[in-house]
mmCIF file of C-alpha atoms in Angstrom:
data_model
loop_
_atom_site.group_PDB
_atom_site.id
_atom_site.type_symbol
_atom_site.label_atom_id
_atom_site.label_comp_id
_atom_site.label_asym_id
_atom_site.label_seq_id
_atom_site.Cartn_x
_atom_site.Cartn_y
_atom_site.Cartn_z
ATOM 1 C CA MET A 2 -43.439 68.242 -12.659
ATOM 2 C CA GLN A 3 -45.057 67.172 -9.403
ATOM 3 C CA ILE A 4 -45.060 63.661 -7.886
ATOM 4 C CA ALA A 5 -47.139 64.074 -4.733
ATOM 5 C CA ASP A 6 -45.098 66.600 -2.678
ATOM 6 C CA LEU A 7 -41.928 66.054 -4.723
ATOM 7 C CA THR A 8 -41.210 68.864 -7.181
ATOM 8 C CA LEU A 9 -39.087 68.039 -10.235
ATOM 9 C CA PRO A 10 -38.188 70.214 -13.228
ATOM 10 C CA ASP A 11 -40.507 70.394 -16.209
ATOM 11 C CA LYS A 12 -39.582 67.727 -18.759
ATOM 12 C CA ALA A 13 -37.776 65.798 -16.044
ATOM 13 C CA LEU A 14 -35.207 63.141 -16.939
ATOM 14 C CA PHE A 15 -35.169 59.879 -14.990
ATOM 15 C CA LEU A 16 -32.458 57.230 -14.713
ATOM 16 C CA ALA A 17 -34.095 53.813 -15.070
ATOM 17 C CA PRO A 18 -33.362 51.183 -12.438
ATOM 18 C CA MET A 19 -31.084 48.533 -13.958
ATOM 19 C CA GLU A 20 -29.813 45.479 -12.155
ATOM 20 C CA ASP A 21 -26.007 45.411 -11.744
ATOM 21 C CA VAL A 22 -25.737 48.829 -13.409
ATOM 22 C CA THR A 23 -27.418 51.594 -11.427
ATOM 23 C CA ASP A 24 -25.419 51.116 -8.245
ATOM 24 C CA PRO A 25 -24.447 54.158 -6.130
ATOM 25 C CA SER A 26 -21.230 54.856 -8.067
ATOM 26 C CA PHE A 27 -23.031 54.962 -11.418
ATOM 27 C CA ARG A 28 -25.835 57.015 -9.908
ATOM 28 C CA TYR A 29 -23.187 59.465 -8.673
ATOM 29 C CA ILE A 30 -21.976 59.959 -12.239
ATOM 30 C CA CYS A 31 -25.476 60.247 -13.715
ATOM 31 C CA LYS A 32 -26.410 62.842 -11.112
ATOM 32 C CA GLU A 33 -23.272 64.782 -12.021
ATOM 33 C CA TYR A 34 -24.515 64.899 -15.608
ATOM 34 C CA GLY A 35 -28.001 66.085 -14.742
ATOM 35 C CA ALA A 36 -30.323 63.166 -13.983
ATOM 36 C CA ASP A 37 -33.316 64.708 -12.187
ATOM 37 C CA MET A 38 -34.570 61.530 -10.516
ATOM 38 C CA MET A 39 -32.877 58.186 -9.988
ATOM 39 C CA TYR A 40 -33.731 54.747 -8.617
ATOM 40 C CA THR A 41 -31.885 51.969 -6.903
ATOM 41 C CA GLU A 42 -31.337 48.683 -8.651
ATOM 42 C CA PHE A 43 -34.573 46.785 -8.212
ATOM 43 C CA ILE A 44 -34.849 44.811 -4.991
ATOM 44 C CA SER A 45 -36.499 41.442 -4.422
ATOM 45 C CA SER A 46 -39.199 41.605 -1.777
ATOM 46 C CA ASP A 47 -38.336 38.081 -0.665
ATOM 47 C CA GLY A 48 -34.664 38.950 -0.360
ATOM 48 C CA LEU A 49 -35.453 42.092 1.596
ATOM 49 C CA ILE A 50 -37.784 40.596 4.171
ATOM 50 C CA ARG A 51 -35.358 37.695 4.704
ATOM 51 C CA ASP A 52 -32.467 40.113 5.247
ATOM 52 C CA GLY A 53 -30.578 38.862 2.208
ATOM 53 C CA ALA A 54 -27.244 40.686 2.210
ATOM 54 C CA LYS A 55 -27.384 41.699 -1.443
ATOM 55 C CA SER A 56 -30.955 42.969 -1.199
ATOM 56 C CA VAL A 57 -30.376 44.911 2.022
ATOM 57 C CA LYS A 58 -27.215 46.501 0.594
ATOM 58 C CA LYS A 59 -29.276 47.957 -2.250
ATOM 59 C CA LEU A 60 -31.135 50.083 0.288
ATOM 60 C CA ASP A 61 -28.007 52.201 0.779
ATOM 61 C CA ILE A 62 -28.672 55.696 -0.545
ATOM 62 C CA TYR A 63 -26.640 58.892 -0.258
ATOM 63 C CA ASP A 64 -27.573 62.538 -0.002
ATOM 64 C CA TYR A 65 -25.943 63.356 -3.365
ATOM 65 C CA GLU A 66 -28.426 61.055 -5.096
ATOM 66 C CA ARG A 67 -31.589 62.770 -3.969
ATOM 67 C CA PRO A 68 -34.303 62.689 -5.039
ATOM 68 C CA ILE A 69 -34.197 58.919 -5.282
ATOM 69 C CA GLY A 70 -36.715 56.078 -5.341
ATOM 70 C CA ILE A 71 -36.339 52.519 -4.119
ATOM 71 C CA GLN A 72 -37.833 49.988 -6.525
ATOM 72 C CA ILE A 73 -39.132 46.630 -5.289
ATOM 73 C CA TYR A 74 -40.560 43.590 -7.056
ATOM 74 C CA GLY A 75 -42.278 40.365 -6.088
ATOM 75 C CA HIS A 76 -45.330 38.233 -6.780
ATOM 76 C CA GLU A 77 -46.866 37.847 -3.318
ATOM 77 C CA ILE A 78 -48.840 40.699 -1.788
ATOM 78 C CA GLU A 79 -47.901 40.417 1.885
ATOM 79 C CA PRO A 80 -44.118 40.164 1.313
ATOM 80 C CA MET A 81 -44.345 43.159 -1.035
ATOM 81 C CA VAL A 82 -46.116 45.203 1.643
ATOM 82 C CA GLN A 83 -43.468 44.257 4.203
ATOM 83 C CA ALA A 84 -40.698 45.034 1.716
ATOM 84 C CA ALA A 85 -42.218 48.451 1.027
ATOM 85 C CA LEU A 86 -42.253 49.221 4.741
ATOM 86 C CA ARG A 87 -38.641 48.083 5.030
ATOM 87 C CA ALA A 88 -37.662 50.240 2.040
ATOM 88 C CA GLU A 89 -39.445 53.217 3.580
ATOM 89 C CA GLU A 90 -37.098 53.006 6.573
ATOM 90 C CA ALA A 91 -34.191 53.863 4.241
ATOM 91 C CA ALA A 92 -35.852 57.274 3.688
ATOM 92 C CA PRO A 93 -36.056 57.549 -0.100
ATOM 93 C CA GLU A 94 -38.332 60.122 -1.700
ATOM 94 C CA LEU A 95 -40.683 57.422 -3.002
ATOM 95 C CA ILE A 96 -41.335 53.705 -3.354
ATOM 96 C CA ASP A 97 -41.595 52.336 -6.898
ATOM 97 C CA ILE A 98 -43.195 49.004 -7.795
ATOM 98 C CA ASN A 99 -41.691 47.056 -10.670
ATOM 99 C CA PHE A 100 -44.450 45.644 -12.847
ATOM 100 C CA GLY A 101 -42.279 45.841 -15.959
ATOM 101 C CA CYS A 102 -39.284 43.496 -15.787
ATOM 102 C CA PRO A 103 -39.667 40.969 -18.633
ATOM 103 C CA VAL A 104 -36.918 38.454 -17.807
ATOM 104 C CA LYS A 105 -38.174 34.895 -17.512
ATOM 105 C CA LYS A 106 -36.978 34.157 -13.973
ATOM 106 C CA ILE A 107 -39.018 37.119 -12.707
ATOM 107 C CA ALA A 108 -41.997 37.444 -15.062
ATOM 108 C CA GLY A 109 -42.396 33.668 -15.193
ATOM 109 C CA ARG A 110 -43.058 33.654 -11.442
ATOM 110 C CA GLY A 111 -45.735 36.317 -11.809
ATOM 111 C CA ALA A 112 -43.567 39.224 -10.662
ATOM 112 C CA GLY A 113 -42.436 42.162 -12.791
ATOM 113 C CA SER A 114 -44.349 42.238 -16.068
ATOM 114 C CA GLY A 115 -45.800 38.838 -15.174
ATOM 115 C CA MET A 116 -48.234 40.734 -12.957
ATOM 116 C CA MET A 117 -49.876 42.141 -16.110
ATOM 117 C CA LYS A 118 -51.542 38.748 -16.583
ATOM 118 C CA ASP A 119 -53.377 39.209 -13.303
ATOM 119 C CA VAL A 120 -54.585 42.819 -13.185
ATOM 120 C CA PRO A 121 -56.814 42.406 -10.095
ATOM 121 C CA ARG A 122 -53.821 41.087 -8.147
ATOM 122 C CA MET A 123 -51.640 43.906 -9.455
ATOM 123 C CA VAL A 124 -54.195 46.485 -8.361
ATOM 124 C CA GLU A 125 -54.721 44.891 -4.953
ATOM 125 C CA MET A 126 -50.975 44.685 -4.311
ATOM 126 C CA THR A 127 -50.604 48.338 -5.237
ATOM 127 C CA ARG A 128 -53.529 49.383 -3.061
ATOM 128 C CA ARG A 129 -52.091 47.546 -0.061
ATOM 129 C CA ILE A 130 -48.678 49.162 -0.500
ATOM 130 C CA VAL A 131 -50.143 52.649 -0.957
ATOM 131 C CA GLU A 132 -52.133 52.208 2.256
ATOM 132 C CA ALA A 133 -49.177 50.797 4.200
ATOM 133 C CA VAL A 134 -46.508 53.429 3.549
ATOM 134 C CA LYS A 135 -46.430 57.168 4.085
ATOM 135 C CA LEU A 136 -44.219 57.893 1.074
ATOM 136 C CA PRO A 137 -45.565 58.366 -2.464
ATOM 137 C CA VAL A 138 -45.886 55.112 -4.404
ATOM 138 C CA THR A 139 -45.201 54.975 -8.142
ATOM 139 C CA VAL A 140 -45.313 52.136 -10.673
ATOM 140 C CA LYS A 141 -43.237 51.146 -13.693
ATOM 141 C CA THR A 142 -44.846 48.778 -16.187
ATOM 142 C CA ARG A 143 -45.282 47.934 -19.888
ATOM 143 C CA LEU A 144 -47.995 48.134 -22.547
ATOM 144 C CA GLY A 145 -49.229 44.648 -21.752
ATOM 145 C CA TRP A 146 -48.252 40.999 -21.864
ATOM 146 C CA ASP A 147 -48.298 40.677 -25.674
ATOM 147 C CA ASP A 148 -49.804 42.319 -28.772
ATOM 148 C CA GLU A 149 -53.196 40.716 -28.104
ATOM 149 C CA ASN A 150 -53.250 41.974 -24.525
ATOM 150 C CA LYS A 151 -52.171 45.618 -24.491
ATOM 151 C CA ASN A 152 -54.193 46.515 -21.421
ATOM 152 C CA ILE A 153 -52.161 49.469 -20.155
ATOM 153 C CA GLU A 154 -55.102 51.888 -20.496
ATOM 154 C CA GLU A 155 -57.200 49.873 -18.059
ATOM 155 C CA ILE A 156 -54.198 49.361 -15.781
ATOM 156 C CA ALA A 157 -53.306 53.057 -15.700
ATOM 157 C CA LEU A 158 -56.794 54.081 -14.606
ATOM 158 C CA ARG A 159 -57.101 51.352 -11.999
ATOM 159 C CA LEU A 160 -53.677 52.068 -10.496
ATOM 160 C CA GLN A 161 -54.477 55.766 -10.362
ATOM 161 C CA ASP A 162 -57.724 54.928 -8.572
ATOM 162 C CA VAL A 163 -55.859 53.105 -5.781
ATOM 163 C CA GLY A 164 -53.552 56.035 -5.189
ATOM 164 C CA ILE A 165 -50.281 55.853 -7.096
ATOM 165 C CA SER A 166 -48.550 59.201 -7.561
ATOM 166 C CA ALA A 167 -46.986 58.631 -11.014
ATOM 167 C CA LEU A 168 -46.781 55.948 -13.695
ATOM 168 C CA THR A 169 -43.818 55.050 -15.890
ATOM 169 C CA ILE A 170 -44.656 53.119 -19.061
ATOM 170 C CA HIS A 171 -42.147 51.237 -21.194
ATOM 171 C CA GLY A 172 -43.418 51.230 -24.747
ATOM 172 C CA ARG A 173 -43.112 47.484 -25.335
ATOM 173 C CA THR A 174 -45.031 44.394 -24.300
ATOM 174 C CA ARG A 175 -43.484 41.685 -22.180
ATOM 175 C CA ALA A 176 -43.403 39.406 -25.228
ATOM 176 C CA GLN A 177 -41.213 41.922 -27.060
ATOM 177 C CA MET A 178 -38.623 41.971 -24.282
ATOM 178 C CA TYR A 179 -36.267 44.643 -25.708
ATOM 179 C CA LYS A 180 -36.739 43.777 -29.378
ATOM 180 C CA GLY A 181 -38.288 45.952 -32.055
ATOM 181 C CA GLU A 182 -39.160 49.578 -31.540
ATOM 182 C CA ALA A 183 -40.866 51.016 -28.496
ATOM 183 C CA ASP A 184 -44.421 52.156 -29.322
ATOM 184 C CA TRP A 185 -45.074 55.523 -27.710
ATOM 185 C CA THR A 186 -48.536 56.016 -29.187
ATOM 186 C CA LEU A 187 -50.270 54.274 -26.276
ATOM 187 C CA ILE A 188 -48.099 56.175 -23.808
ATOM 188 C CA GLY A 189 -49.281 59.407 -25.404
ATOM 189 C CA LYS A 190 -52.892 58.214 -25.411
ATOM 190 C CA ILE A 191 -52.757 57.610 -21.672
ATOM 191 C CA LYS A 192 -51.046 60.931 -20.977
ATOM 192 C CA ASN A 193 -53.776 62.744 -22.922
ATOM 193 C CA ASN A 194 -56.659 60.802 -21.402
ATOM 194 C CA PRO A 195 -58.762 63.424 -19.555
ATOM 195 C CA HIS A 196 -59.342 60.927 -16.736
ATOM 196 C CA ILE A 197 -55.604 60.635 -16.029
ATOM 197 C CA SER A 198 -54.327 63.226 -13.560
ATOM 198 C CA ILE A 199 -51.059 61.689 -12.347
ATOM 199 C CA PRO A 200 -47.727 62.328 -14.131
ATOM 200 C CA ILE A 201 -46.922 59.941 -16.983
ATOM 201 C CA ILE A 202 -43.274 59.112 -17.648
ATOM 202 C CA GLY A 203 -42.340 57.554 -20.992
ATOM 203 C CA ASN A 204 -39.598 54.960 -21.395
ATOM 204 C CA GLY A 205 -38.112 53.113 -24.333
ATOM 205 C CA ASP A 206 -35.523 53.793 -27.065
ATOM 206 C CA ILE A 207 -34.536 57.301 -25.951
ATOM 207 C CA ASP A 208 -30.951 57.388 -27.180
ATOM 208 C CA SER A 209 -30.493 60.943 -28.456
ATOM 209 C CA PRO A 210 -31.441 64.521 -27.565
ATOM 210 C CA GLU A 211 -33.506 64.822 -30.734
ATOM 211 C CA LYS A 212 -35.577 61.746 -29.889
ATOM 212 C CA ALA A 213 -36.176 62.956 -26.334
ATOM 213 C CA ALA A 214 -37.383 66.330 -27.625
ATOM 214 C CA LEU A 215 -39.657 64.616 -30.156
ATOM 215 C CA MET A 216 -41.288 62.429 -27.502
ATOM 216 C CA PHE A 217 -41.884 65.388 -25.199
ATOM 217 C CA ASP A 218 -43.395 67.426 -28.017
ATOM 218 C CA ARG A 219 -45.396 64.702 -29.740
ATOM 219 C CA TYR A 220 -46.831 62.873 -26.743
ATOM 220 C CA GLY A 221 -46.750 65.489 -23.984
ATOM 221 C CA VAL A 222 -45.300 63.177 -21.342
ATOM 222 C CA ASP A 223 -44.277 64.757 -18.053
ATOM 223 C CA GLY A 224 -40.917 63.025 -17.957
ATOM 224 C CA ILE A 225 -38.699 60.598 -19.809
ATOM 225 C CA MET A 226 -36.906 57.626 -18.286
ATOM 226 C CA ILE A 227 -33.631 56.539 -19.881
ATOM 227 C CA GLY A 228 -32.121 53.111 -19.351
ATOM 228 C CA ARG A 229 -29.838 51.319 -21.779
ATOM 229 C CA ALA A 230 -28.621 54.474 -23.513
ATOM 230 C CA THR A 231 -26.977 55.678 -20.289
ATOM 231 C CA PHE A 232 -24.623 52.732 -20.178
ATOM 232 C CA GLY A 233 -21.283 54.047 -21.393
ATOM 233 C CA ARG A 234 -22.951 57.419 -21.971
ATOM 234 C CA PRO A 235 -24.141 58.916 -18.676
ATOM 235 C CA TRP A 236 -23.682 62.392 -20.155
ATOM 236 C CA ILE A 237 -26.837 61.841 -22.229
ATOM 237 C CA PHE A 238 -28.792 63.726 -19.546
ATOM 238 C CA LYS A 239 -26.609 66.792 -20.121
ATOM 239 C CA GLU A 240 -26.962 66.406 -23.891
ATOM 240 C CA ILE A 241 -30.746 66.277 -23.722
ATOM 241 C CA LYS A 242 -31.084 69.236 -21.374
ATOM 242 C CA HIS A 243 -28.771 71.346 -23.514
ATOM 243 C CA PHE A 244 -30.729 70.483 -26.658
ATOM 244 C CA LEU A 245 -34.087 71.196 -25.013
ATOM 245 C CA ASN A 246 -32.827 74.592 -23.846
ATOM 246 C CA THR A 247 -30.854 75.684 -26.915
ATOM 247 C CA GLY A 248 -31.649 73.412 -29.861
ATOM 248 C CA GLU A 249 -27.925 72.698 -30.137
ATOM 249 C CA ILE A 250 -26.154 69.343 -30.148
ATOM 250 C CA LEU A 251 -23.247 69.050 -27.751
ATOM 251 C CA PRO A 252 -20.081 67.355 -29.045
ATOM 252 C CA GLN A 253 -19.323 63.939 -27.624
ATOM 253 C CA PRO A 254 -16.728 63.908 -24.815
ATOM 254 C CA SER A 255 -13.135 63.555 -25.950
ATOM 255 C CA VAL A 256 -11.021 60.557 -25.010
ATOM 256 C CA CYS A 257 -9.296 62.610 -22.324
ATOM 257 C CA GLU A 258 -12.648 63.684 -20.894
ATOM 258 C CA ARG A 259 -13.764 60.059 -20.846
ATOM 259 C CA VAL A 260 -10.563 59.100 -19.054
ATOM 260 C CA GLU A 261 -11.259 61.656 -16.324
ATOM 261 C CA LEU A 262 -14.867 60.456 -16.106
ATOM 262 C CA ALA A 263 -13.715 56.832 -15.787
ATOM 263 C CA LYS A 264 -11.313 57.845 -13.003
ATOM 264 C CA ARG A 265 -14.064 59.622 -11.045
ATOM 265 C CA HIS A 266 -16.396 56.690 -11.505
ATOM 266 C CA PHE A 267 -13.680 54.211 -10.510
ATOM 267 C CA ALA A 268 -12.753 56.198 -7.401
ATOM 268 C CA LYS A 269 -16.396 56.296 -6.287
ATOM 269 C CA SER A 270 -16.774 52.561 -6.943
ATOM 270 C CA LEU A 271 -13.725 51.818 -4.777
ATOM 271 C CA GLU A 272 -14.988 54.145 -2.058
ATOM 272 C CA ILE A 273 -18.395 52.475 -1.874
ATOM 273 C CA LYS A 274 -17.688 48.851 -2.773
ATOM 274 C CA GLY A 275 -14.104 48.351 -1.640
ATOM 275 C CA GLU A 276 -11.168 47.200 -3.760
ATOM 276 C CA LYS A 277 -12.242 43.724 -4.911
ATOM 277 C CA VAL A 278 -15.886 44.437 -5.762
ATOM 278 C CA GLY A 279 -15.158 48.014 -6.855
ATOM 279 C CA ILE A 280 -12.682 46.817 -9.485
ATOM 280 C CA PHE A 281 -14.873 43.958 -10.690
ATOM 281 C CA GLU A 282 -18.036 46.033 -11.075
ATOM 282 C CA MET A 283 -16.240 48.789 -13.014
ATOM 283 C CA ARG A 284 -15.161 46.481 -15.806
ATOM 284 C CA ARG A 285 -18.429 46.707 -17.747
ATOM 285 C CA HIS A 286 -18.294 50.491 -17.545
ATOM 286 C CA PHE A 287 -14.662 50.716 -18.636
ATOM 287 C CA SER A 288 -15.487 48.707 -21.762
ATOM 288 C CA CYS A 289 -18.296 51.023 -22.815
ATOM 289 C CA TYR A 290 -16.635 54.349 -22.006
ATOM 290 C CA PHE A 291 -14.003 53.615 -24.637
ATOM 291 C CA LYS A 292 -15.974 51.545 -27.119
ATOM 292 C CA GLY A 293 -15.106 52.516 -30.669
ATOM 293 C CA LEU A 294 -11.418 53.293 -30.196
ATOM 294 C CA PRO A 295 -9.282 51.803 -32.996
ATOM 295 C CA SER A 296 -6.852 48.990 -32.168
ATOM 296 C CA PHE A 297 -8.078 49.006 -28.593
ATOM 297 C CA LYS A 298 -8.507 45.262 -27.909
ATOM 298 C CA GLU A 299 -5.202 44.670 -26.109
ATOM 299 C CA THR A 300 -5.593 47.746 -23.901
ATOM 300 C CA ARG A 301 -9.217 46.909 -23.217
ATOM 301 C CA MET A 302 -8.270 43.422 -22.053
ATOM 302 C CA LYS A 303 -5.684 44.869 -19.700
ATOM 303 C CA LEU A 304 -8.208 47.359 -18.345
ATOM 304 C CA VAL A 305 -10.885 44.739 -17.651
ATOM 305 C CA THR A 306 -8.643 41.987 -16.263
ATOM 306 C CA SER A 307 -6.278 43.890 -13.980
ATOM 307 C CA THR A 308 -6.823 43.562 -10.229
ATOM 308 C CA ASP A 309 -4.304 46.252 -9.316
ATOM 309 C CA ILE A 310 -5.637 49.766 -8.648
ATOM 310 C CA THR A 311 -2.401 51.520 -9.623
ATOM 311 C CA GLU A 312 -2.165 49.566 -12.882
ATOM 312 C CA ILE A 313 -5.753 50.443 -13.777
ATOM 313 C CA TYR A 314 -5.115 54.160 -13.250
ATOM 314 C CA GLU A 315 -1.916 53.888 -15.308
ATOM 315 C CA THR A 316 -3.831 52.154 -18.097
ATOM 316 C CA LEU A 317 -6.418 54.930 -18.080
ATOM 317 C CA ASP A 318 -3.625 57.527 -18.364
ATOM 318 C CA PHE A 319 -2.149 55.540 -21.254
ATOM 319 C CA ILE A 320 -5.498 55.612 -23.056
ATOM 320 C CA GLY A 321 -5.565 59.400 -22.803
ATOM 321 C CA GLU A 322 -2.015 59.690 -24.087
ATOM 322 C CA LYS A 323 -2.372 57.276 -26.999
ATOM 323 C CA TRP A 324 -5.903 58.028 -28.219
ATOM 324 C CA GLY A 325 -6.317 61.585 -26.965
ATOM 325 C CA ASP A 326 -6.760 62.997 -30.476
ATOM 326 C CA THR A 327 -9.438 60.495 -31.506
ATOM 327 C CA ASP A 328 -12.706 62.140 -32.553
ATOM 328 C CA PHE A 329 -15.724 60.247 -31.297
ATOM 329 C CA SER A 330 -18.745 60.276 -33.575
ATOM 330 C CA ARG A 331 -22.310 60.466 -32.232
ATOM 331 C CA GLU A 332 -22.751 56.747 -32.697
ATOM 332 C CA ILE A 333 -24.423 55.276 -29.633
ATOM 333 C CA PRO A 334 -22.298 52.749 -27.700
ATOM 334 C CA GLU A 335 -23.588 49.212 -27.598
ATOM 335 C CA ASN A 336 -25.732 48.909 -24.512
ATOM 336 C CA ILE A 337 -26.548 46.077 -22.200
ATOM 337 C CA MET A 338 -30.117 45.060 -21.572
ATOM 338 C CA ALA A 339 -31.925 46.795 -18.770
ATOM 339 C CA LYS A 340 -33.588 44.515 -16.290
#
């Protein structure tokens, strides 16, 4: 798979950008399990050009993450151009524009998927960014605003015409948010449109190796982006690659393997974020790594309320000792909503 000068494996697997989830420590773990391409959490153009501490911090990328894209969002053209130039200084492999986020505080202002209601503005913003930066520019978007306005076919062609290097499509409208099933038929129609020459990456509801293989085979997409299903299950990239190569289903990690994973993730979070923030931001991950263990509530509460590093490591060791023989099924952990 080729995105401008960036070469990725065939049937590449992408980690979706998710606010408060895909920070550097989680990206470290996903890369360990085989993610081919990752993105930062999405970054507000307004926050970036005003040197907002949280936005600027999201520009931090590490060599172990490469290739990586920085995703930006906003509703005004000039601030988005300036934000793209600022993001380029962080030296990612590409700049990605978020035209897909459906949450009200973003889409309601005309940013994210809200831009789908104003296609000329979307196209002009993209053109300006493509012309301003030297890096490849890609876009992530949805099928349309609602069922009556599924205009992704027009959008795909117009964005390609102004120079984007790849397009990721989430198979829902903005009105759907994350409800119902993702519709991949339009994604496949765009991929197989003879006038489309850029890579098409499909996104939505990929939560198993079998489903990933089906979407590759049925719709011919160049890559698949995985979001919510990675939360509590970053090894899904390894599962999918193994299934694509062998047709075999890998067993789910044991409790002891999950304990070691949680320790590696925790250590990286502390290294990057420091003690206070590193502990706080790991709590959501701890909960999902061990979701499904019987009689786990008391231990879970201890794990997600402790502020002592030693106690947290001791609790993780206790989990391995007490539940080490538990056999995890292939049931998908409950996932948070991607942004």
